[in-house]
Short mmCIF file of N, CA and C in Angstrom, two decimals:
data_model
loop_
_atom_site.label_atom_id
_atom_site.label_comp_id
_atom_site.label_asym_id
_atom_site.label_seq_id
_atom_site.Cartn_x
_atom_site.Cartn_y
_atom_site.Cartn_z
N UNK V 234 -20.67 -56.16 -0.04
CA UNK V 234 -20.89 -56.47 -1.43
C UNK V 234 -22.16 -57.30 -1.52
N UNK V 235 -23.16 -56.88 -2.05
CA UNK V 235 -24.57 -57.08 -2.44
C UNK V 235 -24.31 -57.75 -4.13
N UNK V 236 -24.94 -59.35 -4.18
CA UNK V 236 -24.66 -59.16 -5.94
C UNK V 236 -26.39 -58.70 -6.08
N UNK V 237 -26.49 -58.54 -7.78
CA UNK V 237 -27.50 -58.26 -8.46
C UNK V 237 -27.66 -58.61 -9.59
N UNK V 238 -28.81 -59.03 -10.14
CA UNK V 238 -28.58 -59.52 -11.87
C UNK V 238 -29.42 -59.02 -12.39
N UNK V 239 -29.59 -59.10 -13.58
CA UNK V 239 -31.08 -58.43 -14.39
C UNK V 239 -30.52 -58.28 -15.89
N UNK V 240 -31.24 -59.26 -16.97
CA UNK V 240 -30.84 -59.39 -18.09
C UNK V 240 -29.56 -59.74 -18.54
N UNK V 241 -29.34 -61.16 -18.07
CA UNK V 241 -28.12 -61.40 -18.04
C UNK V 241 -26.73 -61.13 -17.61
N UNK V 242 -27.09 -60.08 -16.99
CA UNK V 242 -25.90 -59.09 -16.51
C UNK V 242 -25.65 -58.71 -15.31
N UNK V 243 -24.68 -59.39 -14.51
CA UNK V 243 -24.69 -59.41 -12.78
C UNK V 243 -24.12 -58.44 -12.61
N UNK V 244 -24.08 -57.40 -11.38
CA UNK V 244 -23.43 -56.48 -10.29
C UNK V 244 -23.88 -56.77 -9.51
N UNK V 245 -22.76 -55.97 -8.79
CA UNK V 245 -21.90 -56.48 -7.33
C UNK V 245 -22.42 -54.67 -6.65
N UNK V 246 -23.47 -54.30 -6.16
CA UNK V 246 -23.38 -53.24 -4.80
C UNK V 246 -21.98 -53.52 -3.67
N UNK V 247 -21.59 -51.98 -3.52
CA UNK V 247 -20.45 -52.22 -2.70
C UNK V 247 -21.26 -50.78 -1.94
N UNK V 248 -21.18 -51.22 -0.78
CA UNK V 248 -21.78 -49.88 0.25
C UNK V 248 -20.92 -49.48 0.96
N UNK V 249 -21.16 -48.45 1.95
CA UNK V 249 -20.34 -47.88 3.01
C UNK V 249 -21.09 -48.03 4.22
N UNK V 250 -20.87 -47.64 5.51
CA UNK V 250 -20.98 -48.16 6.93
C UNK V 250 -22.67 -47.79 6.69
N UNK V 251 -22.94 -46.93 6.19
CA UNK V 251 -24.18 -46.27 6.41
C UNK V 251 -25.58 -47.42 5.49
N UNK V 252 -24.79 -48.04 4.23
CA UNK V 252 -25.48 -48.57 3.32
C UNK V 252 -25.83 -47.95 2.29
N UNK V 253 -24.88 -47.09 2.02
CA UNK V 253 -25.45 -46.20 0.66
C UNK V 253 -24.81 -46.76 -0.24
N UNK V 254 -24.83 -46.88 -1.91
CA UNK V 254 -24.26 -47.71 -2.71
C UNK V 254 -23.40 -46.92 -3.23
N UNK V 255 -21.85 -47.45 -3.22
CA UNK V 255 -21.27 -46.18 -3.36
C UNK V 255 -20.27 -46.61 -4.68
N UNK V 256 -20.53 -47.97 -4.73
CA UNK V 256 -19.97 -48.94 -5.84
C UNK V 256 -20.68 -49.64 -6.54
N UNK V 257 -20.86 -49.81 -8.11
CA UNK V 257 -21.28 -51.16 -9.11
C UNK V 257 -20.37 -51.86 -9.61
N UNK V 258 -19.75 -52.74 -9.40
CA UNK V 258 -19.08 -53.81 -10.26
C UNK V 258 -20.02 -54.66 -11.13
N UNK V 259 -19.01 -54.88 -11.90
CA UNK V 259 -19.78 -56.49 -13.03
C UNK V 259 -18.88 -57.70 -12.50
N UNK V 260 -19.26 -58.78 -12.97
CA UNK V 260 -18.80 -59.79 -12.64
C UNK V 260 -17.67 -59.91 -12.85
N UNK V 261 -16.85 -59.14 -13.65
CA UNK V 261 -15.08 -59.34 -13.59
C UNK V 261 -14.71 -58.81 -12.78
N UNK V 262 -14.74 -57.91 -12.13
CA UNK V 262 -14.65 -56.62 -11.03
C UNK V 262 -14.57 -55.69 -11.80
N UNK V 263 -15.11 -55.05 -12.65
CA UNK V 263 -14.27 -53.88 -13.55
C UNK V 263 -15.47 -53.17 -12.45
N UNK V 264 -15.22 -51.55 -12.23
CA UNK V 264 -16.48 -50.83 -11.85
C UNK V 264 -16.55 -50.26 -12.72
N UNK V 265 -17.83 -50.12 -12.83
CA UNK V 265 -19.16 -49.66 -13.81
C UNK V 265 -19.45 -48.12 -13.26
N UNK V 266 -19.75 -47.94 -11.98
CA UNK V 266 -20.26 -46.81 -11.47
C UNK V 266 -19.67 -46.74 -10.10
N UNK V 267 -19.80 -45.05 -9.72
CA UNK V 267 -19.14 -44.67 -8.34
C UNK V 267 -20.16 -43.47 -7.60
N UNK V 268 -20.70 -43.40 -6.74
CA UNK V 268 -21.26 -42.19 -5.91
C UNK V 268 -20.59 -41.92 -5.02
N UNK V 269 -21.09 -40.63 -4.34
CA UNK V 269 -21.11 -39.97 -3.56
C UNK V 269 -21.63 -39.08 -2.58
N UNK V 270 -22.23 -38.81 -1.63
CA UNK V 270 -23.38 -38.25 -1.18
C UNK V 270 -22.90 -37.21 -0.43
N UNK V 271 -23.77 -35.94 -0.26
CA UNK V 271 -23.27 -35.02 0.97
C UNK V 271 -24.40 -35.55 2.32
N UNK V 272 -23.65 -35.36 3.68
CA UNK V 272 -24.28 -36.21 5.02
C UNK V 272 -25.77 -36.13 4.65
N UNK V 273 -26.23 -35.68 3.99
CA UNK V 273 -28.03 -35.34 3.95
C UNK V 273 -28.32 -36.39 3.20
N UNK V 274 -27.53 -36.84 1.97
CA UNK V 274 -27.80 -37.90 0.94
C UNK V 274 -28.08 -36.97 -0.51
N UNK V 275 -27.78 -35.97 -0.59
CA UNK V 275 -27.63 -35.74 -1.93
C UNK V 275 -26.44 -36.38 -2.58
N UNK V 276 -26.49 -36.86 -3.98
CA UNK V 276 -25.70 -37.50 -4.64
C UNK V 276 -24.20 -35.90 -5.36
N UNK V 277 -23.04 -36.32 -4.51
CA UNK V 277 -22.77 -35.25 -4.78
C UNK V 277 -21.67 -35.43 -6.13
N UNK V 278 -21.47 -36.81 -6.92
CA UNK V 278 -20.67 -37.06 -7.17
C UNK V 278 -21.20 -38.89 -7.99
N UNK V 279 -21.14 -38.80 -9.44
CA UNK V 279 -21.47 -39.82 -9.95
C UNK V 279 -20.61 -40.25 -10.99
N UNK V 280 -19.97 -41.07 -11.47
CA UNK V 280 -19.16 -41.37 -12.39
C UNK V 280 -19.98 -42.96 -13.02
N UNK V 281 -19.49 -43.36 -14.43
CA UNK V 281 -20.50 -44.30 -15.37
C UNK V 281 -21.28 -44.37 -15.76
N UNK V 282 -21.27 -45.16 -16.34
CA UNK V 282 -22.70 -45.34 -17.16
C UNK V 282 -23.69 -46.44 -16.34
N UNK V 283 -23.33 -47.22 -15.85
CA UNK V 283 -24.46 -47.68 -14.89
C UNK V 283 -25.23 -47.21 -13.71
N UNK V 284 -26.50 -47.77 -13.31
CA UNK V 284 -27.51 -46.78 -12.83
C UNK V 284 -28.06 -47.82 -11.66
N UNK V 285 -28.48 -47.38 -10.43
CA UNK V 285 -29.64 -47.96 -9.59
C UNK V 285 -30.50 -47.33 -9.33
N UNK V 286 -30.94 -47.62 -8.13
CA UNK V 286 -32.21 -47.06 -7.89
C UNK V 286 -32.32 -47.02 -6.19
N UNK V 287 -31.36 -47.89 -5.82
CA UNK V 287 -30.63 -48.27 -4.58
C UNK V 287 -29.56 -47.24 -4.35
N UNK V 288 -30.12 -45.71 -3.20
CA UNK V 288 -28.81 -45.06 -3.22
C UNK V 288 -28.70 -44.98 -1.76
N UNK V 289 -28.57 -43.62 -1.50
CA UNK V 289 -28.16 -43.56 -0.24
C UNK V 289 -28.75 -43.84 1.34
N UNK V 290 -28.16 -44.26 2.00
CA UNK V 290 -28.77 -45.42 3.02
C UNK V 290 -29.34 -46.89 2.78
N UNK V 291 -29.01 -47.01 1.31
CA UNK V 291 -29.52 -48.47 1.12
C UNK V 291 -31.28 -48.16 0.58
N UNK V 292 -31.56 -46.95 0.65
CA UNK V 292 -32.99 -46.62 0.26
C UNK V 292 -33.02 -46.52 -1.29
N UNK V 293 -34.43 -46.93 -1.75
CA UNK V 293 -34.93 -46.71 -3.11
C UNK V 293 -35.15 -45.32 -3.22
N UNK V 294 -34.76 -44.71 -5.00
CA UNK V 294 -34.98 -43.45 -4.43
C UNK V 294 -35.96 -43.16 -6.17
N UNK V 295 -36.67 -42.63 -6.23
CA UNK V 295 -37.58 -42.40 -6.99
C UNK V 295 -37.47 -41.47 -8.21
N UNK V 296 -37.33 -42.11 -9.34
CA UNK V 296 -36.92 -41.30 -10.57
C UNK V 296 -37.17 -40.41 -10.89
N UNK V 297 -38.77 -39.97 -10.75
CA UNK V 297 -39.33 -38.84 -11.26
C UNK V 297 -38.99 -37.69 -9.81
N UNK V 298 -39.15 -38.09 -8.94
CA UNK V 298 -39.28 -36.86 -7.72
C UNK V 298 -37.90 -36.86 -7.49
N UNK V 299 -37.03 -37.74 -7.06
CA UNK V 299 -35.78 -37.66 -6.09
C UNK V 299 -35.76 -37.93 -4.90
N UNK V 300 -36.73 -38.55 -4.63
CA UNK V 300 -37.27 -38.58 -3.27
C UNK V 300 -36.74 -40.23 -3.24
N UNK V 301 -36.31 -40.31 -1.55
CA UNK V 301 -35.91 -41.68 -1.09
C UNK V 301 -36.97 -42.22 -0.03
N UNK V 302 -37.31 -44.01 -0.63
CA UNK V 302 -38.55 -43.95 0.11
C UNK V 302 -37.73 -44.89 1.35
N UNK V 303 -37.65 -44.61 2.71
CA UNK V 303 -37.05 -45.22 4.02
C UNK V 303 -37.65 -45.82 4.81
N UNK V 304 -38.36 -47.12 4.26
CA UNK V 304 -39.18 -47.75 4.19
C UNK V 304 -40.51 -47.75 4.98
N UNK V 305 -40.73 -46.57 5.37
CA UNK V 305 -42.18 -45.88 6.48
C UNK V 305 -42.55 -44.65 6.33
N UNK V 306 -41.75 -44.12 5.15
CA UNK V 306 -41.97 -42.69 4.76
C UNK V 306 -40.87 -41.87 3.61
N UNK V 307 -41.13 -41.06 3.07
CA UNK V 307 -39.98 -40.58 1.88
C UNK V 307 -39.56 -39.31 2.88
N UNK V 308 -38.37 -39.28 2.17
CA UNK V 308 -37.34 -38.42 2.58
C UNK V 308 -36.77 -37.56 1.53
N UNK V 309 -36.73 -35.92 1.81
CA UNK V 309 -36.18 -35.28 0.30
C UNK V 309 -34.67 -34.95 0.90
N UNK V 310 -33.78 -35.14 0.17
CA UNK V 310 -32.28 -35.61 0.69
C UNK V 310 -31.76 -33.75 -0.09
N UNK V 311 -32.72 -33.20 -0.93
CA UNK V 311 -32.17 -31.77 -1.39
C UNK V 311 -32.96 -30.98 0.02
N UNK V 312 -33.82 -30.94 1.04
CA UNK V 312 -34.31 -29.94 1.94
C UNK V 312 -33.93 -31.03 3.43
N UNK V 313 -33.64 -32.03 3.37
CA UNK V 313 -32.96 -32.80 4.48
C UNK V 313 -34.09 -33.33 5.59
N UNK V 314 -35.50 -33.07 4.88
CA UNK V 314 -36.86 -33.36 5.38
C UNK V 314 -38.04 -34.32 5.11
N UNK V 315 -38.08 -35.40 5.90
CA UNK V 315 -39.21 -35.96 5.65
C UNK V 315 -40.46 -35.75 5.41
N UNK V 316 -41.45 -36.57 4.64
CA UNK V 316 -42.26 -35.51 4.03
C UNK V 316 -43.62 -35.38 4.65
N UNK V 317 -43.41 -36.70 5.65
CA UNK V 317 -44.47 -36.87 6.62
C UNK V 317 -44.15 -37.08 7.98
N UNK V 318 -45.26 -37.48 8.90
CA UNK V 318 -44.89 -38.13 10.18
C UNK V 318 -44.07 -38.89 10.54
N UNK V 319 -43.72 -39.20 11.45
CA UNK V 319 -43.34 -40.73 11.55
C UNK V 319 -44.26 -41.44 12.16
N UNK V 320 -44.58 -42.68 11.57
CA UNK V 320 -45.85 -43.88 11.80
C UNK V 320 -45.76 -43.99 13.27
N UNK V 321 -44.21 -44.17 13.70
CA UNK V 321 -44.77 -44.66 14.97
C UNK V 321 -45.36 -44.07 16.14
N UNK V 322 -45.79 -42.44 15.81
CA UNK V 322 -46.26 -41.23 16.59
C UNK V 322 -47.61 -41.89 17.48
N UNK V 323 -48.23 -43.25 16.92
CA UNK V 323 -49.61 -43.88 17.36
C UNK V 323 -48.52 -44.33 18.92
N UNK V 324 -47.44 -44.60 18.90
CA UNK V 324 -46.96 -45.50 19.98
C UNK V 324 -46.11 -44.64 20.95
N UNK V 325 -45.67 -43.12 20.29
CA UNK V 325 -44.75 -42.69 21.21
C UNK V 325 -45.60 -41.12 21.97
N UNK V 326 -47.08 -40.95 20.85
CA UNK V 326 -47.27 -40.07 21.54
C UNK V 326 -46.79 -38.27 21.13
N UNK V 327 -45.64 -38.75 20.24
CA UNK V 327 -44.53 -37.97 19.71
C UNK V 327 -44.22 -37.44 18.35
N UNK V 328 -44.29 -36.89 17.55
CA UNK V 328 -43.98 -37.00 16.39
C UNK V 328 -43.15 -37.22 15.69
N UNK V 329 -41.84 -36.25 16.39
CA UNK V 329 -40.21 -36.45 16.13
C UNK V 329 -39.61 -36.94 17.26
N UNK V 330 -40.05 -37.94 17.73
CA UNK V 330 -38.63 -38.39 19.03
C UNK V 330 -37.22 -39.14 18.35
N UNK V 331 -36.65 -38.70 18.71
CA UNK V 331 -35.16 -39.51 18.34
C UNK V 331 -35.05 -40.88 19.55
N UNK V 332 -34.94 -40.11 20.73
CA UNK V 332 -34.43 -40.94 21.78
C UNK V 332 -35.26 -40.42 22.85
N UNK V 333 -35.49 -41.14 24.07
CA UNK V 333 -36.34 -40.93 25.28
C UNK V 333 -35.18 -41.04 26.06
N UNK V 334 -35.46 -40.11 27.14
CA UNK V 334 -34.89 -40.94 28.52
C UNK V 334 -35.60 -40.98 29.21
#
């Protein structure tokens, strides 16, 4: 549980293991809003009237495109593809490494 305020009006982020926001409370506990994502991060499932911007993985995700920015690059959560490199390709040599052995 993450709080948040903005115009007088506090919520409470409630995430799951991953960090996606999958809950809004207000300060009484009533919930406001509920998501849902399929494993890629499409939102498969939204209930309320309240809104973030904070969705799945804890990433900002961008109003006009849909795109989630993961803080070194955006990610489109409808084709399950990043839209660039990954930065750290200067250090691994690699473009997509997950893991080395």
């Amino acid at each position: 549980m993450t709080p948040a305020s903005g115009a007088g009006n506090q919520q409470f982020y409630f995430s799951d293991p991953h960090g996606s926001t999958v809950a809004l409370t207000n300060s009484t506990g009533t919930v406001d809003a509920t998501w849902a994502y399929s494993p890629w991060g499409v939102v498969t499932a939204h209930s309320g009237a309240a809104s973030t911007s904070i969705l799945f993985a804890g990433a900002y995700r961008d109003a006009e495109t849909g795109l989630l920015y993961l803080q070194a690059r955006y990610y489109d959560p409808a084709t399950a593809v990043f839209l660039t490199v990954d930065p750290l390709v200067a250090l691994t040599g690699q473009a997509y490494v997950v893991h080395r052995r």
